[in-house]
């Protein structure tokens, strides 16, 4: 029986938590969602800490308690897009999208990699669409990899410190404010708008004539039927 303390709060975290609870080989001792709950790990001393969607940095004295490892599931293809909003930056910067299971250390998303999975993107993707795709990939990667972790049949790979990227919450907040007078290439603007489109949340906004307007976008890939309809419309004039 493998003893676990689970750290998490988001949707895919709940999916993985429930999946672990259903495994006969796993005993989830606690699910913690706030940093002031971490002291309980001193009493439990589990084999593993598993973090999925825990937004707080876990201090070194807690990470040292598990007898095996502390692992985190991050929705980016590390070392790219460490930190916040990893569903946004691949659409803006063209960095690889994906998910990574890694060992936790004293900084966000910098520990040795256990397993990774690339996630493809399209120009029609929005931030919400990519977020959903990354959630599914996280669940798939974790459930495929966990049996190997239980059996101690994994190899760790160091991250390349010379590559990658990191984004803080302030980077996302700054991205949301559109300057009505700024000139941008069309694709650059579209990439920014689609990355920020995440209904029902209002992210991108622009102030015009003293009023604030929120902006979402939808991009559709053309099909043969679309082209036929367009040609028919043009021929009617």
CSV table of C-alpha atoms in Angstrom, one decimal:
chain,number,residue,atom,x,y,z
A,1,UNK,CA,0.0,0.0,0.0
A,2,UNK,CA,1.4,3.4,-1.1
A,3,UNK,CA,0.6,6.3,1.3
A,4,UNK,CA,-0.1,9.6,-0.3
A,5,UNK,CA,-0.9,13.2,0.8
A,6,UNK,CA,-2.6,15.0,-2.1
A,7,UNK,CA,-2.3,18.7,-2.7
A,8,UNK,CA,-4.9,20.2,-5.1
A,9,UNK,CA,-7.9,22.2,-5.8
A,10,UNK,CA,-8.7,22.4,-9.6
A,11,UNK,CA,-10.9,20.2,-11.8
A,12,UNK,CA,-8.3,17.8,-13.1
A,13,UNK,CA,-6.9,17.6,-9.5
A,14,UNK,CA,-10.2,16.3,-8.4
A,15,UNK,CA,-10.3,13.8,-11.2
A,16,UNK,CA,-6.9,12.5,-10.3
A,17,UNK,CA,-7.6,12.5,-6.6
A,18,UNK,CA,-10.8,10.4,-7.2
A,19,UNK,CA,-8.8,8.1,-9.5
A,20,UNK,CA,-6.1,7.5,-6.8
A,21,UNK,CA,-8.8,6.9,-4.1
A,22,UNK,CA,-10.2,4.1,-6.2
A,23,UNK,CA,-6.9,2.2,-6.5
A,24,UNK,CA,-6.5,-0.7,-4.1
A,25,UNK,CA,-2.7,-0.1,-4.0
A,26,UNK,CA,-3.1,3.5,-2.8
A,27,UNK,CA,-4.0,5.0,0.6
A,28,UNK,CA,-4.7,8.8,0.3
A,29,UNK,CA,-4.2,10.0,3.8
A,30,UNK,CA,-5.3,13.6,3.3
A,31,UNK,CA,-6.3,16.1,0.6
A,32,UNK,CA,-4.9,19.6,1.4
A,33,UNK,CA,-5.9,22.8,-0.5
A,34,UNK,CA,-4.4,25.6,1.6
A,35,UNK,CA,-0.8,26.2,2.7
A,36,UNK,CA,-1.7,26.5,6.4
A,37,UNK,CA,-2.7,22.8,6.2
A,38,UNK,CA,0.8,21.5,5.2
A,39,UNK,CA,1.9,21.0,8.8
A,40,UNK,CA,-0.2,17.9,9.0
A,41,UNK,CA,2.3,16.2,6.7
A,42,UNK,CA,4.7,16.1,9.7
A,43,UNK,CA,2.3,13.7,11.4
A,44,UNK,CA,1.6,11.5,8.4
A,45,UNK,CA,5.1,11.2,6.8
A,46,UNK,CA,3.7,9.7,3.6
A,47,UNK,CA,5.7,7.9,0.9
A,48,UNK,CA,4.6,10.5,-1.7
A,49,UNK,CA,3.2,14.0,-1.9
A,50,UNK,CA,1.2,14.4,-5.1
A,51,UNK,CA,0.3,18.0,-6.2
A,52,UNK,CA,-2.2,18.8,-9.0
A,53,UNK,CA,-3.4,22.4,-9.1
A,54,UNK,CA,-1.9,23.5,-5.8
A,55,UNK,CA,-1.0,27.2,-6.4
A,56,UNK,CA,1.4,27.6,-3.4
A,57,UNK,CA,5.1,27.0,-3.1
A,58,UNK,CA,5.7,24.1,-0.8
A,59,UNK,CA,8.6,24.8,1.7
A,60,UNK,CA,11.7,22.6,1.7
A,61,UNK,CA,11.0,21.2,5.1
A,62,UNK,CA,7.7,19.8,3.9
A,63,UNK,CA,9.2,18.4,0.6
A,64,UNK,CA,11.8,16.5,2.7
A,65,UNK,CA,9.2,14.6,4.6
A,66,UNK,CA,8.0,11.9,2.1
A,67,UNK,CA,10.1,8.8,2.1
A,68,UNK,CA,9.9,8.5,-1.7
A,69,UNK,CA,9.2,11.8,-3.5
A,70,UNK,CA,7.0,14.8,-3.9
A,71,UNK,CA,5.6,15.1,-7.4
A,72,UNK,CA,3.7,17.8,-9.3
A,73,UNK,CA,1.6,17.7,-12.5
A,74,UNK,CA,2.0,21.0,-14.4
A,75,UNK,CA,0.0,21.8,-17.6
A,76,UNK,CA,3.0,22.9,-19.7
A,77,UNK,CA,5.8,21.3,-21.6
A,78,UNK,CA,8.6,22.1,-19.2
A,79,UNK,CA,10.9,24.0,-19.2
A,80,UNK,CA,8.5,26.1,-21.3
A,81,UNK,CA,5.8,28.1,-19.6
A,82,UNK,CA,6.6,27.6,-15.9
A,83,UNK,CA,4.4,29.5,-13.6
A,84,UNK,CA,0.9,31.0,-14.4
A,85,UNK,CA,-1.5,30.6,-17.3
A,86,UNK,CA,0.4,27.9,-19.3
A,87,UNK,CA,-2.6,27.6,-21.6
A,88,UNK,CA,-2.1,31.2,-22.8
A,89,UNK,CA,1.5,31.6,-23.8
A,90,UNK,CA,1.8,28.8,-26.4
A,91,UNK,CA,-0.9,30.6,-28.4
A,92,UNK,CA,1.0,33.9,-28.1
A,93,UNK,CA,4.6,33.0,-28.2
A,94,UNK,CA,4.5,29.8,-30.2
A,95,UNK,CA,6.2,27.8,-27.5
A,96,UNK,CA,5.4,24.0,-27.2
A,97,UNK,CA,2.2,23.1,-25.4
A,98,UNK,CA,2.0,20.1,-23.2
A,99,UNK,CA,2.0,18.6,-19.7
A,100,UNK,CA,4.7,17.5,-17.4
A,101,UNK,CA,4.9,15.3,-14.3
A,102,UNK,CA,8.0,16.3,-12.3
A,103,UNK,CA,9.7,16.1,-8.9
A,104,UNK,CA,9.1,19.1,-6.8
A,105,UNK,CA,11.9,21.4,-5.5
A,106,UNK,CA,12.2,24.8,-3.9
A,107,UNK,CA,11.0,26.8,-7.0
A,108,UNK,CA,7.9,26.6,-9.1
A,109,UNK,CA,8.1,23.9,-11.9
A,110,UNK,CA,11.9,23.5,-11.9
A,111,UNK,CA,12.3,19.9,-10.6
A,112,UNK,CA,13.5,16.9,-12.5
A,113,UNK,CA,11.1,15.6,-15.2
A,114,UNK,CA,9.4,12.2,-14.7
A,115,UNK,CA,7.2,12.1,-17.8
A,116,UNK,CA,5.9,14.6,-20.5
A,117,UNK,CA,3.3,14.7,-23.2
A,118,UNK,CA,3.1,17.2,-26.1
A,119,UNK,CA,-0.3,18.7,-26.9
A,120,UNK,CA,-0.8,20.0,-30.4
A,121,UNK,CA,-2.4,23.4,-31.1
A,122,UNK,CA,-4.3,25.0,-34.0
A,123,UNK,CA,-4.8,28.6,-35.0
A,124,UNK,CA,-8.5,28.2,-34.2
A,125,UNK,CA,-7.7,27.3,-30.5
A,126,UNK,CA,-8.7,29.7,-27.7
A,127,UNK,CA,-7.3,29.8,-24.2
A,128,UNK,CA,-10.3,27.8,-23.0
A,129,UNK,CA,-10.0,25.2,-25.7
A,130,UNK,CA,-6.3,24.6,-25.0
A,131,UNK,CA,-7.0,24.6,-21.3
A,132,UNK,CA,-9.5,21.8,-21.7
A,133,UNK,CA,-7.1,19.8,-24.0
A,134,UNK,CA,-4.3,20.2,-21.4
A,135,UNK,CA,-6.6,19.0,-18.6
A,136,UNK,CA,-7.3,15.8,-20.5
A,137,UNK,CA,-3.6,15.3,-21.3
A,138,UNK,CA,-2.8,15.8,-17.6
A,139,UNK,CA,-5.2,13.0,-16.6
A,140,UNK,CA,-3.9,10.7,-19.3
A,141,UNK,CA,-0.2,11.3,-18.4
A,142,UNK,CA,-0.7,10.8,-14.7
A,143,UNK,CA,-2.8,7.7,-14.9
A,144,UNK,CA,-0.4,6.2,-17.4
A,145,UNK,CA,2.7,7.0,-15.4
A,146,UNK,CA,1.6,6.4,-11.8
A,147,UNK,CA,1.9,2.6,-11.9
A,148,UNK,CA,5.5,3.0,-12.9
A,149,UNK,CA,6.0,5.4,-10.0
A,150,UNK,CA,4.5,2.9,-7.6
A,151,UNK,CA,6.8,0.2,-8.8
A,152,UNK,CA,9.9,2.5,-8.7
A,153,UNK,CA,10.3,2.0,-12.4
A,154,UNK,CA,11.0,5.6,-13.4
A,155,UNK,CA,14.0,7.7,-14.6
A,156,UNK,CA,14.4,11.4,-13.9
A,157,UNK,CA,15.6,13.9,-16.4
A,158,UNK,CA,17.0,17.3,-15.5
A,159,UNK,CA,15.4,20.4,-17.0
A,160,UNK,CA,17.5,22.5,-19.4
A,161,UNK,CA,18.0,25.7,-17.5
A,162,UNK,CA,19.2,27.5,-20.7
A,163,UNK,CA,15.8,27.1,-22.3
A,164,UNK,CA,12.2,27.6,-21.3
A,165,UNK,CA,10.2,30.5,-20.0
A,166,UNK,CA,8.4,31.7,-16.9
A,167,UNK,CA,5.3,33.8,-16.5
A,168,UNK,CA,3.9,35.4,-13.3
A,169,UNK,CA,0.3,36.4,-12.7
A,170,UNK,CA,1.2,40.1,-13.5
A,171,UNK,CA,2.2,39.0,-17.0
A,172,UNK,CA,-1.3,37.8,-17.6
A,173,UNK,CA,-2.9,40.8,-16.1
A,174,UNK,CA,-0.8,43.1,-18.3
A,175,UNK,CA,-1.7,41.1,-21.4
A,176,UNK,CA,-5.4,41.7,-20.8
A,177,UNK,CA,-5.3,45.4,-21.3
A,178,UNK,CA,-5.5,46.4,-25.0
A,179,UNK,CA,-4.3,49.8,-26.1
A,180,UNK,CA,-6.8,51.2,-28.7
A,181,UNK,CA,-4.0,53.2,-30.3
A,182,UNK,CA,-1.4,50.5,-30.6
A,183,UNK,CA,-0.6,49.2,-34.1
A,184,UNK,CA,-0.1,45.4,-34.4
A,185,UNK,CA,0.2,42.9,-37.2
A,186,UNK,CA,-3.2,41.1,-37.6
A,187,UNK,CA,-2.0,37.7,-36.6
A,188,UNK,CA,-0.3,39.1,-33.5
A,189,UNK,CA,-3.6,40.7,-32.4
A,190,UNK,CA,-5.6,37.6,-33.2
A,191,UNK,CA,-3.2,35.4,-31.2
A,192,UNK,CA,-3.5,37.6,-28.2
A,193,UNK,CA,-7.3,37.7,-28.4
A,194,UNK,CA,-7.8,34.0,-28.9
A,195,UNK,CA,-5.4,33.2,-26.0
A,196,UNK,CA,-7.4,35.5,-23.7
A,197,UNK,CA,-10.8,34.1,-24.8
A,198,UNK,CA,-12.0,32.0,-21.9
A,199,UNK,CA,-15.8,32.4,-21.5
A,200,UNK,CA,-17.5,33.1,-19.2
A,201,UNK,CA,-14.5,35.1,-17.9
A,202,UNK,CA,-13.8,38.6,-19.2
A,203,UNK,CA,-10.1,38.9,-19.9
A,204,UNK,CA,-9.2,41.1,-22.9
A,205,UNK,CA,-10.5,44.6,-22.7
A,206,UNK,CA,-10.1,48.0,-24.4
A,207,UNK,CA,-11.1,51.5,-23.2
A,208,UNK,CA,-12.7,53.7,-25.9
A,209,UNK,CA,-14.2,57.1,-25.4
A,210,UNK,CA,-14.3,56.6,-21.6
A,211,UNK,CA,-16.1,53.2,-21.9
A,212,UNK,CA,-14.6,49.8,-21.3
A,213,UNK,CA,-15.3,46.9,-23.7
A,214,UNK,CA,-14.5,43.3,-23.3
A,215,UNK,CA,-13.3,41.3,-26.3
A,216,UNK,CA,-13.6,37.6,-27.1
A,217,UNK,CA,-13.0,36.0,-30.5
A,218,UNK,CA,-14.0,32.9,-32.4
A,219,UNK,CA,-11.9,31.5,-35.3
A,220,UNK,CA,-13.2,28.8,-37.5
A,221,UNK,CA,-11.1,26.7,-39.9
A,222,UNK,CA,-12.6,26.9,-43.4
A,223,UNK,CA,-14.1,23.7,-44.9
A,224,UNK,CA,-15.0,22.8,-48.5
A,225,UNK,CA,-18.6,23.6,-47.8
A,226,UNK,CA,-17.6,27.1,-46.7
A,227,UNK,CA,-15.8,27.7,-49.9
A,228,UNK,CA,-18.8,26.4,-51.9
A,229,UNK,CA,-21.2,28.7,-50.1
A,230,UNK,CA,-18.8,31.7,-50.6
A,231,UNK,CA,-18.4,31.0,-54.3
A,232,UNK,CA,-22.1,30.7,-54.7
A,233,UNK,CA,-22.6,34.0,-52.9
A,234,UNK,CA,-20.1,35.8,-55.1
A,235,UNK,CA,-21.6,34.4,-58.3
A,236,UNK,CA,-25.0,35.9,-57.4
A,237,UNK,CA,-23.8,39.5,-57.7
